[in-house]
Tab-separated table of C-alpha atoms in Angstrom:
chain	number	residue	atom	x	y	z
P	380	MET	CA	-43.227	-4.091	1.483
P	381	GLN	CA	-40.110	-4.897	3.475
P	382	PHE	CA	-38.876	-8.248	4.834
P	383	VAL	CA	-36.197	-8.535	7.529
P	384	TRP	CA	-34.334	-11.637	8.703
P	385	GLU	CA	-32.090	-11.412	11.779
P	386	LYS	CA	-28.900	-13.527	11.865
P	387	PRO	CA	-29.560	-15.650	8.760
P	388	VAL	CA	-27.093	-18.232	7.416
P	389	ILE	CA	-27.119	-17.737	3.649
P	390	THR	CA	-25.676	-20.017	0.954
P	391	PHE	CA	-24.486	-18.506	-2.351
P	392	TYR	CA	-24.684	-20.364	-5.675
P	393	LYS	CA	-23.633	-19.214	-9.098
P	394	GLU	CA	-26.789	-18.940	-11.257
P	395	ARG	CA	-26.411	-21.226	-14.248
P	396	PHE	CA	-29.253	-22.122	-16.537
P	397	GLY	CA	-29.041	-25.436	-18.371
P	398	GLU	CA	-26.541	-26.898	-15.881
P	399	PRO	CA	-27.634	-25.745	-12.414
P	400	VAL	CA	-24.934	-25.506	-9.704
P	401	ARG	CA	-25.730	-27.838	-6.861
P	402	GLU	CA	-22.916	-26.907	-4.449
P	403	PRO	CA	-22.623	-23.443	-2.885
P	404	PHE	CA	-19.291	-21.659	-3.277
P	405	VAL	CA	-19.716	-19.791	0.028
P	406	ALA	CA	-21.971	-19.733	3.097
P	407	VAL	CA	-22.165	-16.635	5.270
P	408	LYS	CA	-23.668	-15.600	8.582
P	409	ALA	CA	-25.147	-12.123	8.594
P	410	ARG	CA	-26.383	-9.735	11.273
P	411	ARG	CA	-29.373	-8.836	9.098
P	412	LEU	CA	-30.863	-9.286	5.603
P	413	VAL	CA	-33.372	-6.666	4.487
P	414	VAL	CA	-35.358	-7.127	1.260
P	415	ALA	CA	-37.557	-4.331	-0.058
P	416	LYS	CA	-40.172	-5.321	-2.585
P	417	GLU	CA	-42.139	-2.897	-4.767
P	418	GLU	CA	-44.604	-3.799	-7.479
P	419	ASN	CA	-43.020	-4.646	-10.861
P	420	VAL	CA	-39.574	-3.619	-9.667
P	421	LYS	CA	-36.459	-5.648	-8.863
P	422	LEU	CA	-35.942	-6.478	-5.193
P	423	SER	CA	-33.636	-4.082	-3.411
P	424	CYS	CA	-31.568	-5.885	-0.765
P	425	ASP	CA	-29.148	-5.000	2.032
P	426	LEU	CA	-26.930	-7.626	3.617
P	427	GLU	CA	-25.398	-6.270	6.822
P	428	ASP	CA	-22.283	-7.347	8.693
P	429	PHE	CA	-21.797	-10.787	7.174
P	430	PHE	CA	-18.762	-13.058	7.265
P	431	PRO	CA	-17.939	-16.354	5.570
P	432	ILE	CA	-18.410	-19.528	7.614
P	433	MET	CA	-17.576	-21.839	4.659
P	434	GLY	CA	-16.011	-21.256	1.263
P	435	ASP	CA	-14.406	-18.230	-0.415
P	436	ILE	CA	-16.064	-14.803	-0.255
P	437	ASP	CA	-13.375	-13.356	-2.550
P	438	VAL	CA	-15.319	-14.556	-5.583
P	439	LEU	CA	-17.831	-11.753	-5.004
P	440	ILE	CA	-15.121	-9.112	-4.854
P	441	THR	CA	-13.538	-9.856	-8.256
P	442	LYS	CA	-14.513	-8.084	-11.491
P	443	GLU	CA	-16.176	-11.291	-12.726
P	444	GLY	CA	-17.974	-11.683	-9.410
P	445	LYS	CA	-19.547	-8.247	-9.724
P	446	SER	CA	-20.942	-9.062	-13.192
P	447	ASP	CA	-22.064	-12.617	-12.470
P	448	SER	CA	-25.547	-13.595	-11.317
P	449	TYR	CA	-26.282	-15.624	-8.110
P	450	VAL	CA	-28.910	-17.525	-6.177
P	451	LEU	CA	-29.085	-16.946	-2.389
P	452	CYS	CA	-30.857	-19.451	-0.159
P	453	TRP	CA	-31.653	-19.557	3.584
P	454	PHE	CA	-34.282	-20.767	6.072
P	455	ASP	CA	-36.697	-18.529	7.906
P	456	ASP	CA	-36.394	-19.463	11.556
P	457	LYS	CA	-39.745	-17.772	12.331
P	458	GLU	CA	-41.515	-20.501	10.331
P	459	ASP	CA	-42.312	-23.624	12.427
P	460	ASP	CA	-42.827	-25.923	9.428
P	461	PHE	CA	-39.373	-26.712	8.033
P	462	GLY	CA	-40.898	-27.523	4.651
P	463	LYS	CA	-42.303	-24.013	4.406
P	464	ALA	CA	-39.232	-22.155	5.827
P	465	PHE	CA	-37.106	-22.205	2.650
P	466	ARG	CA	-36.365	-18.756	1.226
P	467	ARG	CA	-34.553	-17.850	-2.025
P	468	LEU	CA	-33.461	-14.889	-4.118
P	469	VAL	CA	-32.658	-15.406	-7.772
P	470	GLY	CA	-30.961	-13.175	-10.318
P	471	VAL	CA	-28.875	-11.571	-7.610
P	472	THR	CA	-26.281	-9.115	-8.869
P	473	PHE	CA	-23.664	-7.282	-6.804
P	474	SER	CA	-23.139	-4.318	-9.185
P	475	GLU	CA	-22.034	-2.102	-6.293
P	476	GLY	CA	-19.716	-4.824	-5.098
P	477	VAL	CA	-19.044	-6.147	-1.626
P	478	LYS	CA	-17.182	-3.996	0.911
P	479	CYS	CA	-15.065	-6.014	3.330
P	480	VAL	CA	-12.789	-5.080	6.199
P	481	THR	CA	-10.377	-7.282	8.120
P	482	ASN	CA	-9.830	-6.682	11.818
P	483	GLU	CA	-6.540	-7.061	13.707
P	484	LYS	CA	-7.336	-10.721	14.435
P	485	GLY	CA	-7.883	-11.461	10.712
P	486	LYS	CA	-11.679	-11.774	10.827
P	487	ILE	CA	-13.406	-10.494	7.674
P	488	THR	CA	-16.734	-8.569	7.959
P	489	CYS	CA	-18.580	-7.447	4.808
P	490	ASN	CA	-21.561	-5.332	3.795
P	491	SER	CA	-23.376	-5.126	0.513
P	492	LYS	CA	-26.406	-3.643	-1.188
P	493	PHE	CA	-27.618	-5.658	-4.180
P	494	GLU	CA	-30.591	-6.386	-6.422
P	495	ALA	CA	-32.477	-9.556	-7.152
P	496	LYS	CA	-34.886	-10.295	-10.055
P	497	ASN	CA	-37.302	-12.158	-7.845
P	498	GLY	CA	-37.519	-14.548	-4.903
P	499	LYS	CA	-39.480	-16.737	-2.568
P	500	LEU	CA	-39.869	-14.540	0.514
P	501	GLU	CA	-42.995	-15.914	2.179
């Protein structure tokens, strides 16, 4: 099963058990988020053409950032009921890293494939 969200705004939190993080360290706007879900397997995800709109994306690029675990949250704009529109991925790891390029005007655009342990997708 595959889920696709066009132009989501996604907030990134560091995943901390015991003392949950309540403030995101970065928010991004993406062209597309694709999540592939197979039975009893981690979620395979692809975040395409995203850029930071708040915070510091550089955290994900560091060695520690690649080994850390994150929670990603966004709202599904196809859902009319705001209370039911919340979406989340947990246990997100960027083991392949995040690939970013900076254009001549200084705008950063990134792409990444990553895995998540589970999530609320519907």
